[in-house]
Coordinates of C-alpha atoms in Angstrom, one line a residue:
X1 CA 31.3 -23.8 22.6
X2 CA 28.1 -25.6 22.0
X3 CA 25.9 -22.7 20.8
X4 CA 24.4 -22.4 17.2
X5 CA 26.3 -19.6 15.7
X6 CA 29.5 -21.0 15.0
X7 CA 27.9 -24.3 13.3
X8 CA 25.3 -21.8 11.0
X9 CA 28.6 -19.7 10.7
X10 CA 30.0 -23.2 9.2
X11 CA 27.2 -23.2 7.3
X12 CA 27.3 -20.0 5.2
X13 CA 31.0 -20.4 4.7
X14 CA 30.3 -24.0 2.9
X15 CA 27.8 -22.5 0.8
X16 CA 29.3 -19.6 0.0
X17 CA 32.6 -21.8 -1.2
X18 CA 30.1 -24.7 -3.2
X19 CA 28.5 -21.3 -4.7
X20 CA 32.3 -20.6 -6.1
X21 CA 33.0 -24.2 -6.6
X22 CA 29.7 -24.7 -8.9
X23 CA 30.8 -22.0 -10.7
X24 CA 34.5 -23.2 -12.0
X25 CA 33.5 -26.4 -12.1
X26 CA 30.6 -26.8 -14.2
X27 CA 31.8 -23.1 -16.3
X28 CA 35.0 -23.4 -15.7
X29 CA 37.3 -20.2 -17.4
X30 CA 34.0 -19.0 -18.3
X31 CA 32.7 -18.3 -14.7
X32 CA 34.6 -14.9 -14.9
X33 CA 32.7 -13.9 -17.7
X34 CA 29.0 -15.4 -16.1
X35 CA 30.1 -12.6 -13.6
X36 CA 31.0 -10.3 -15.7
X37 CA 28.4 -10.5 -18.1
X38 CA 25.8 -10.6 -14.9
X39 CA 27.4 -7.5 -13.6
X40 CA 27.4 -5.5 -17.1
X41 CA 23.9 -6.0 -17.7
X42 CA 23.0 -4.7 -13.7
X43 CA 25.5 -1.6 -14.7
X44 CA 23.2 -1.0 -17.8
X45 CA 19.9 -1.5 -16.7
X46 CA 21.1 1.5 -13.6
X47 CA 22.4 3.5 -16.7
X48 CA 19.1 3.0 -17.8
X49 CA 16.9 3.8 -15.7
X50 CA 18.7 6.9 -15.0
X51 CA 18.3 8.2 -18.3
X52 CA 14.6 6.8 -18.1
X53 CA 14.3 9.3 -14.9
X54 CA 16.3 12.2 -16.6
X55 CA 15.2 12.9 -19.6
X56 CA 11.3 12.8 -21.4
X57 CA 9.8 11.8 -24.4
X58 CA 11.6 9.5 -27.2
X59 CA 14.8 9.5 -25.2
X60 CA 12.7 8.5 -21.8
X61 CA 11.0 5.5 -23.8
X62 CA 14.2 4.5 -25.1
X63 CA 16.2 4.4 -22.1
X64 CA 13.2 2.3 -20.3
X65 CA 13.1 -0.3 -23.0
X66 CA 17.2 -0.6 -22.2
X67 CA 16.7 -0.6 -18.5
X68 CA 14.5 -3.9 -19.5
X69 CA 16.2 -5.6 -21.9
X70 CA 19.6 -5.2 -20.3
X71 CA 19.0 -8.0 -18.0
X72 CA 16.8 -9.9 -20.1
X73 CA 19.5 -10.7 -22.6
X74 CA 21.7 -11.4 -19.7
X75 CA 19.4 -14.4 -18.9
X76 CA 19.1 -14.8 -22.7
X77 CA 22.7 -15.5 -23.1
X78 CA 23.3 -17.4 -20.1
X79 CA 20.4 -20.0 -21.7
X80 CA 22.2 -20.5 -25.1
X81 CA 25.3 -21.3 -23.1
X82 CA 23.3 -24.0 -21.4
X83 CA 24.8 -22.4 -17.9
X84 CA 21.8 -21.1 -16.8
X85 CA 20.7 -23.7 -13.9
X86 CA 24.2 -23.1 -12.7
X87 CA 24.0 -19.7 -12.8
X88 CA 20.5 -20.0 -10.7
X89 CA 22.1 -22.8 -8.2
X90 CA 25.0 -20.1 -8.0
X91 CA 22.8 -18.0 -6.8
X92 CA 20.3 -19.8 -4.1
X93 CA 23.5 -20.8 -2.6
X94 CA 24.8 -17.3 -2.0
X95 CA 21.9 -16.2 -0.7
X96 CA 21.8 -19.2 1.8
X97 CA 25.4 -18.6 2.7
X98 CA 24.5 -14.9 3.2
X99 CA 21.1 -16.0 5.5
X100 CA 23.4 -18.3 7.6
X101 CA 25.6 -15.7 7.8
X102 CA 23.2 -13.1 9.4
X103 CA 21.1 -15.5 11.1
X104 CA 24.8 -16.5 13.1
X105 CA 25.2 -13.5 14.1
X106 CA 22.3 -13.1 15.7
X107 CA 23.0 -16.2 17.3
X108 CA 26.0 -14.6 18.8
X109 CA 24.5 -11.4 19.5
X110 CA 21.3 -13.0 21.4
X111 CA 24.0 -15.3 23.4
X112 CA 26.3 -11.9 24.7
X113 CA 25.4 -8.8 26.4
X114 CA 23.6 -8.0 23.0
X115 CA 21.5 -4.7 21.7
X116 CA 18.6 -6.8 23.1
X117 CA 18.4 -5.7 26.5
X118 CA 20.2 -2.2 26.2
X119 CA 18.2 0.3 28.0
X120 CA 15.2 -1.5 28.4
X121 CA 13.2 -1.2 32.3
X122 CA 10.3 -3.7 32.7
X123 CA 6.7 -1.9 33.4
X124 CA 3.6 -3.0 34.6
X125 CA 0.6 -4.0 32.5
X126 CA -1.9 -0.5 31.2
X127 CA -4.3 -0.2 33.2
X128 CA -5.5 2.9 30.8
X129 CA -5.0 2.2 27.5
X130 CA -5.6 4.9 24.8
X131 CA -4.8 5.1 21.6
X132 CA -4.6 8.2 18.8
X133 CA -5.2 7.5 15.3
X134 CA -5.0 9.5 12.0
X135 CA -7.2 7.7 9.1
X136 CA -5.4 9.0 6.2
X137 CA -2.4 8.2 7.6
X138 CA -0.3 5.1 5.7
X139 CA -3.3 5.5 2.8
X140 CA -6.2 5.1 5.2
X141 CA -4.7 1.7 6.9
X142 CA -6.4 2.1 9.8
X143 CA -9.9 2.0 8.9
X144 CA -8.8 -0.8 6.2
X145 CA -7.4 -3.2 9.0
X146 CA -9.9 -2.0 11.3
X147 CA -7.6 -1.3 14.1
X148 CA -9.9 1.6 15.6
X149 CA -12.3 -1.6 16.5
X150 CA -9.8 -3.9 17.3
X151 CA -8.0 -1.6 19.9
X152 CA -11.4 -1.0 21.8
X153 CA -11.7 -4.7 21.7
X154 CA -8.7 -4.8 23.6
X155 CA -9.5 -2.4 26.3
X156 CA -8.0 0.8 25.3
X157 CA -9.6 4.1 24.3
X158 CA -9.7 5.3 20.4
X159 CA -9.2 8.6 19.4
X160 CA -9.7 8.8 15.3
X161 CA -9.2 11.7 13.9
X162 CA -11.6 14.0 12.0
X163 CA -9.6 15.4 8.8
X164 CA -12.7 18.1 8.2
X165 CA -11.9 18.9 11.8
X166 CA -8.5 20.4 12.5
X167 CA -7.6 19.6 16.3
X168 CA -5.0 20.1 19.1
X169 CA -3.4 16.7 19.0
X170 CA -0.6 17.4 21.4
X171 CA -3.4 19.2 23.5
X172 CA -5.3 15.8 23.0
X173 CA -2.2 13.7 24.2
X174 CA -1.3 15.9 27.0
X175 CA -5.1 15.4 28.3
X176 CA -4.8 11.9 28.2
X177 CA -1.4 11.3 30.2
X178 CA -3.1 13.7 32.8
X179 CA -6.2 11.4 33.2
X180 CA -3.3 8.4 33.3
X181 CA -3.2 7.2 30.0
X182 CA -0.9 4.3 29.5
X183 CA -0.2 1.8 27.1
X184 CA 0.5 -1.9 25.4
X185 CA 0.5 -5.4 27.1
X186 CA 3.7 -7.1 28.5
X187 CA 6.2 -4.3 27.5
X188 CA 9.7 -2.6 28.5
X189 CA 10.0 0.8 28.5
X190 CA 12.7 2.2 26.8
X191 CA 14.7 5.7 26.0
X192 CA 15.4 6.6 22.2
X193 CA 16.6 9.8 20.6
X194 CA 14.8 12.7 18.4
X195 CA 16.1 14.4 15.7
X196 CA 15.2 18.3 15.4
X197 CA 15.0 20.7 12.4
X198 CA 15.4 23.8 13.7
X199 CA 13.0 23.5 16.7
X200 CA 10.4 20.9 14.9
X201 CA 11.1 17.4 15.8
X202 CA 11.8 14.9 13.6
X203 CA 11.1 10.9 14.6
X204 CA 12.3 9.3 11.3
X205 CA 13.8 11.7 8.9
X206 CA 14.1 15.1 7.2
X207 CA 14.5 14.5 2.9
X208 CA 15.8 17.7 1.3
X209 CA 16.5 17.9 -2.4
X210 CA 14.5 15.9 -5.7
X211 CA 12.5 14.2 -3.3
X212 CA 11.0 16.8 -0.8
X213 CA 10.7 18.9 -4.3
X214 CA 8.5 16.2 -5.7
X215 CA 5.9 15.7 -2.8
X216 CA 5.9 19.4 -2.6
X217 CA 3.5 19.5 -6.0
X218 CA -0.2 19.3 -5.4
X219 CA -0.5 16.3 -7.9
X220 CA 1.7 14.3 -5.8
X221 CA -0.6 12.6 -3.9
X222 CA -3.4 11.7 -7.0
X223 CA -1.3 10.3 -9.0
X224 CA 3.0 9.9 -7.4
X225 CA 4.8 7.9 -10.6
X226 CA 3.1 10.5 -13.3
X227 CA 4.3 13.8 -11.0
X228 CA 7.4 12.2 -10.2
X229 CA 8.6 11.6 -13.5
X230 CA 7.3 14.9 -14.6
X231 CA 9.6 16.3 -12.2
X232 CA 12.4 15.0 -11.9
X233 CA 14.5 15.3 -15.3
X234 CA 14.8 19.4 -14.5
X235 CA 15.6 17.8 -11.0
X236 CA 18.5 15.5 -11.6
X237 CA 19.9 17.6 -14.1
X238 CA 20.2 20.6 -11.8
X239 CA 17.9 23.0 -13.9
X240 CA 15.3 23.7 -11.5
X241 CA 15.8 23.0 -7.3
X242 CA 18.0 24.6 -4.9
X243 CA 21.9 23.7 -5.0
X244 CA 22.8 22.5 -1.8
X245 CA 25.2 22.5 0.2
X246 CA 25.5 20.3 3.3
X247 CA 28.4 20.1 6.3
X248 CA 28.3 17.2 8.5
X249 CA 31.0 17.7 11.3
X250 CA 33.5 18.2 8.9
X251 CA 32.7 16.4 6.3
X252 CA 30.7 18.8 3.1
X253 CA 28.5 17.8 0.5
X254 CA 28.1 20.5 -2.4
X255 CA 25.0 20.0 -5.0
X256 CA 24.3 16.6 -4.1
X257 CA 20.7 15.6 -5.5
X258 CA 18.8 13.9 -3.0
X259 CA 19.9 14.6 1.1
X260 CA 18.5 12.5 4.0
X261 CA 19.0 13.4 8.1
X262 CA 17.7 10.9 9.7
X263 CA 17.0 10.4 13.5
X264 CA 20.1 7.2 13.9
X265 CA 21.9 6.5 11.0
X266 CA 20.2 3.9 8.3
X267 CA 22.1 0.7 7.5
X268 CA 24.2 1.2 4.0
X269 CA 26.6 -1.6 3.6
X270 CA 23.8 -4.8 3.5
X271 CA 20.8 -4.8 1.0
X272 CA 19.0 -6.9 3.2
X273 CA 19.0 -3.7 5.9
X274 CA 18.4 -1.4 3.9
X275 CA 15.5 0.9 5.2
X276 CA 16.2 -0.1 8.9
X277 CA 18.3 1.6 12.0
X278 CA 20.1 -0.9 14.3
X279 CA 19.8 1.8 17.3
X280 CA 17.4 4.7 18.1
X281 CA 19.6 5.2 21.0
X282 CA 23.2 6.1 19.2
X283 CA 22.8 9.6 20.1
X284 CA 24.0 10.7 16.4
X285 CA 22.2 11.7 13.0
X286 CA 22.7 9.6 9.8
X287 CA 23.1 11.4 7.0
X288 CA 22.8 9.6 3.4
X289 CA 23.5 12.1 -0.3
X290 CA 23.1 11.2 -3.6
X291 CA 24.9 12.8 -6.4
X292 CA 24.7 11.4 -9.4
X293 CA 25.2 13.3 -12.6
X294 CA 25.2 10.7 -15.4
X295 CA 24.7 7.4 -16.2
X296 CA 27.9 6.2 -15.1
X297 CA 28.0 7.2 -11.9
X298 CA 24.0 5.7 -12.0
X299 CA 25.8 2.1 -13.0
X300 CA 28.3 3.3 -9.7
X301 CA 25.6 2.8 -7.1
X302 CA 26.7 -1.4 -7.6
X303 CA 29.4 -0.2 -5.6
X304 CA 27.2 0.1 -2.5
X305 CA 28.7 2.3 0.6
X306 CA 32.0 2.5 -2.0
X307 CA 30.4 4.1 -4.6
X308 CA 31.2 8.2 -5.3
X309 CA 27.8 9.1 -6.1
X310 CA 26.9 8.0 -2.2
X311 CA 27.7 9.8 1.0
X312 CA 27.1 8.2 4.4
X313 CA 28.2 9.8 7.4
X314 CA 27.0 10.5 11.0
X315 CA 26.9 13.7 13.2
X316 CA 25.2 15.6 15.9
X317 CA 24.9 18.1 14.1
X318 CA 24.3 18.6 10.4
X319 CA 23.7 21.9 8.3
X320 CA 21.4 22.1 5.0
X321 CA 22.6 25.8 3.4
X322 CA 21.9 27.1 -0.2
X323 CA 21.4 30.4 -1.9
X324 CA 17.6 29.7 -1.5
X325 CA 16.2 32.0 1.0
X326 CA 13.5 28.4 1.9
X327 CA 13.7 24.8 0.6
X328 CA 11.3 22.2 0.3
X329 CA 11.4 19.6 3.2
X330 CA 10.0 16.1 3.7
X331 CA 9.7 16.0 7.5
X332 CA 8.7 12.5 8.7
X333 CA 6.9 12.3 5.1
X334 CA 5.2 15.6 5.5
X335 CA 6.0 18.3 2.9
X336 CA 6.7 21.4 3.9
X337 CA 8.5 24.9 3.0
X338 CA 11.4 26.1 5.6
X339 CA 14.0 29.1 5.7
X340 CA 17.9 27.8 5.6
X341 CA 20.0 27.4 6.4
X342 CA 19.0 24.4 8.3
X343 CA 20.0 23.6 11.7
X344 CA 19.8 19.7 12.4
X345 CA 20.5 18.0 15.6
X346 CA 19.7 15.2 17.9
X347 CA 18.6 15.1 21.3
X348 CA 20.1 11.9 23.0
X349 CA 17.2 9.2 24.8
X350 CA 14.8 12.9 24.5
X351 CA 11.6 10.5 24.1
X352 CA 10.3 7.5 26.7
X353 CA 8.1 5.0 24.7
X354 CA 6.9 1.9 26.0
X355 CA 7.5 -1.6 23.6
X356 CA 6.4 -5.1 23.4
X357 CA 8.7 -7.1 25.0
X358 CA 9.0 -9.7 21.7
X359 CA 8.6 -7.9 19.0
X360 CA 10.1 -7.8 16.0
X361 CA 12.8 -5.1 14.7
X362 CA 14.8 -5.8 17.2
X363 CA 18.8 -5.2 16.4
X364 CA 19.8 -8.9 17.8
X365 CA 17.2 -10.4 14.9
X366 CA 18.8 -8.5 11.8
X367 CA 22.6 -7.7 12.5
X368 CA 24.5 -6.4 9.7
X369 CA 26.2 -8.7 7.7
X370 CA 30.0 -9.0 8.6
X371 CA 32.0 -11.8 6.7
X372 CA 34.8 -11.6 8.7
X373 CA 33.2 -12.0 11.9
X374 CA 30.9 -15.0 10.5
X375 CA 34.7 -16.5 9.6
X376 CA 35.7 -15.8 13.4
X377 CA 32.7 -17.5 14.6
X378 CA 33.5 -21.1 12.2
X379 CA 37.1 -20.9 13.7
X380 CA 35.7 -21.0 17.3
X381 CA 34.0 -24.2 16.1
X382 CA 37.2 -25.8 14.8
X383 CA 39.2 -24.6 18.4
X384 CA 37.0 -26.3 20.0
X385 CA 36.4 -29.7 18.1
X386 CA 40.9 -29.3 18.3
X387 CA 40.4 -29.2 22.1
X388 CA 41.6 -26.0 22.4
X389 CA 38.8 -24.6 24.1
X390 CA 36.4 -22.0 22.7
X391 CA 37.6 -18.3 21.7
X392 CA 34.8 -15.8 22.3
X393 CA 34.4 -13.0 19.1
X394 CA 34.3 -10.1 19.8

């Protein structure tokens, strides 16, 4: 096998090992407590900033000066024991071996089959261009960048919208595809999934709970941190917000804090994914809850996808209930008011959009990291320098 994955697979086993090997050699029986020290402090500074989010006043400023100070006397005692430059090589060598891990993977994905060119149909080039553009949208980005000007530079036609002037955008779309609207250069078209609340359609996600409480309040958007901490200590403590209830197949979810449907589950199990959906073509919901009720189960979340405070499931169907005749709901970051229960589901490839051909997001360029397939890769290497021949992963 003479492709790169298996040798960058090499790779981030040999620094993941010197990472370990730094460690006991130069700290010897005390690299158990370097990690448990490290991991104590993370645990405190969570606990910390829960109570910083929880509570107000004296107990608020206390619990933030604890959230900081946690890990600042981590570092502080790593210095006096003079292992602090191990501590830091320790580190840049895990996050290497954990770079060469992904980055092999994606070797091996771009090499097979791969997500790359699932569902994709090549398209012509736009011969009618036209483009539909909020400026508040993303904190008036548009008009920042200037992309209005840039598009029309481009060939296609702008359509910016007037927020003093309420208008028929679907009406407004629907007019263009009749006069042939198309769009973007050198691009594949592909088919991707929608979620639905009730009948409203949902591209990203649907937040119920502490958040779609929060942006509900009309000082959200002048001034977020102030109304957010405001908020949310009646919040997380269950004093004030609807108790919910959510089913998920069969899985429930009673009182959980903070609820997320999402259009394709988000990744859960790698930090460096978090925030991002391999596929918009799985033809399931994701469905991520938060409970947390104290500052343990705050100091829990190091657990990741293992920790009790954090749900992650999928479904085609999920159901948002509670003794609330409505419920806030952030809807693709829009707040709004509905009536539950709540019927989610997801319409499989429901929406044709046209992409770049290389661009980035795509799933072969950020697989989720997998240590034991990133060990199956190395061995191929060895099989084949043995003269065994090459044993494809799978």
């Amino acid at each position: 096998m003479t492709s790169a994955a298996p040798w960058t697979a090499r790779l981030a086993l040999v620094a993941g090992a010197t990472a370990v090997v730094i460690l006991l050699l130069f700290a010897g029986a005390r690299s158990v407590v370097l990690v448990a020290v490290g991991a104590s402090g993370t645990a405190v500074a969570l606990a910390g900033v829960w109570w910083t989010l929880a509570h107000r006043g004296p107990a608020r400023v206390l619990a933030a000066v604890l959230a900081v100070a946690a890990p600042v006397a981590v570092l502080v005692l790593y210095v006096l024991a003079g292992l602090l430059w191990v501590v830091l090589v320790s580190l840049a060598l895990w996050t290497l071996a954990v770079a060469s891990g992904r980055l092999a993977l994606a070797f091996a994905l771009a090499e097979g089959t791969g997500p790359r060119s699932r569902g994709e149909r090549r398209v012509g080039p736009p011969e009618r261009p036209f483009l539909i553009m909020n400026p508040r949208s993303g904190g008036g980005k548009a008009g920042r960048l200037g992309l209005p000007g840039k598009a029309e530079a481009l060939g296609a036609r702008v359509a910016v919208l007037d927020p003093d002037r309420p208008v028929d955008v679907a009406g407004l779309a629907r007019r263009a595809v009749e006069e042939g609207a198309d769009l973007l250069t050198d691009g594949v078209e592909l088919r991707v999934d929608l979620g639905f609340i009730g009948e409203r359609v949902f591209v990203n996600n649907a937040s119920f709970g502490a958040y779609a409480a929060v942006v509900q309040s009309p000082a959200y958007r002048d001034d977020k941190v102030r109304t957010t901490l405001e908020l949310l200590p009646e919040l997380l403590t269950h004093e004030t917000g609807p108790d919910l209830v959510v089913r998920a197949g069969e899985l429930v979810m009673d009182r959980p804090q903070a609820v997320l449907v999402s259009n394709n589950p988000y990744r859960t199990g790698d930090p460096a994914g978090l925030g991002r959906r391999s596929r918009l073509d799985s033809g399931v919901l994701g469905v991520l809850a938060v409970t947390v009720d104290s500052a343990a189960q705050a100091a829990g979340l190091l657990r990741g996808r293992n920790a009790p405070g954090l749900v992650s499931a999928t479904a085609g169907d999920v159901v948002v209930d509670t003794q609330e005749p409505a419920v806030p709901v952030g809807v693709d970051g829009e707040p709004l008011t509905l009536r539950t229960p709540l019927h989610c589901h997801i319409a499989p490839g429901a929406l044709r959009v046209r992409v770049p051909r290389h661009r980035p997001g795509v799933p072969a360029d950020r697989p989720a990291m997998d240590w034991r397939g990133v060990r199956r890769l190395a061995l191929t290497t060895v099989r084949t320098a043995a003269g065994r021949g090459p044993r494809r992963s799978h």
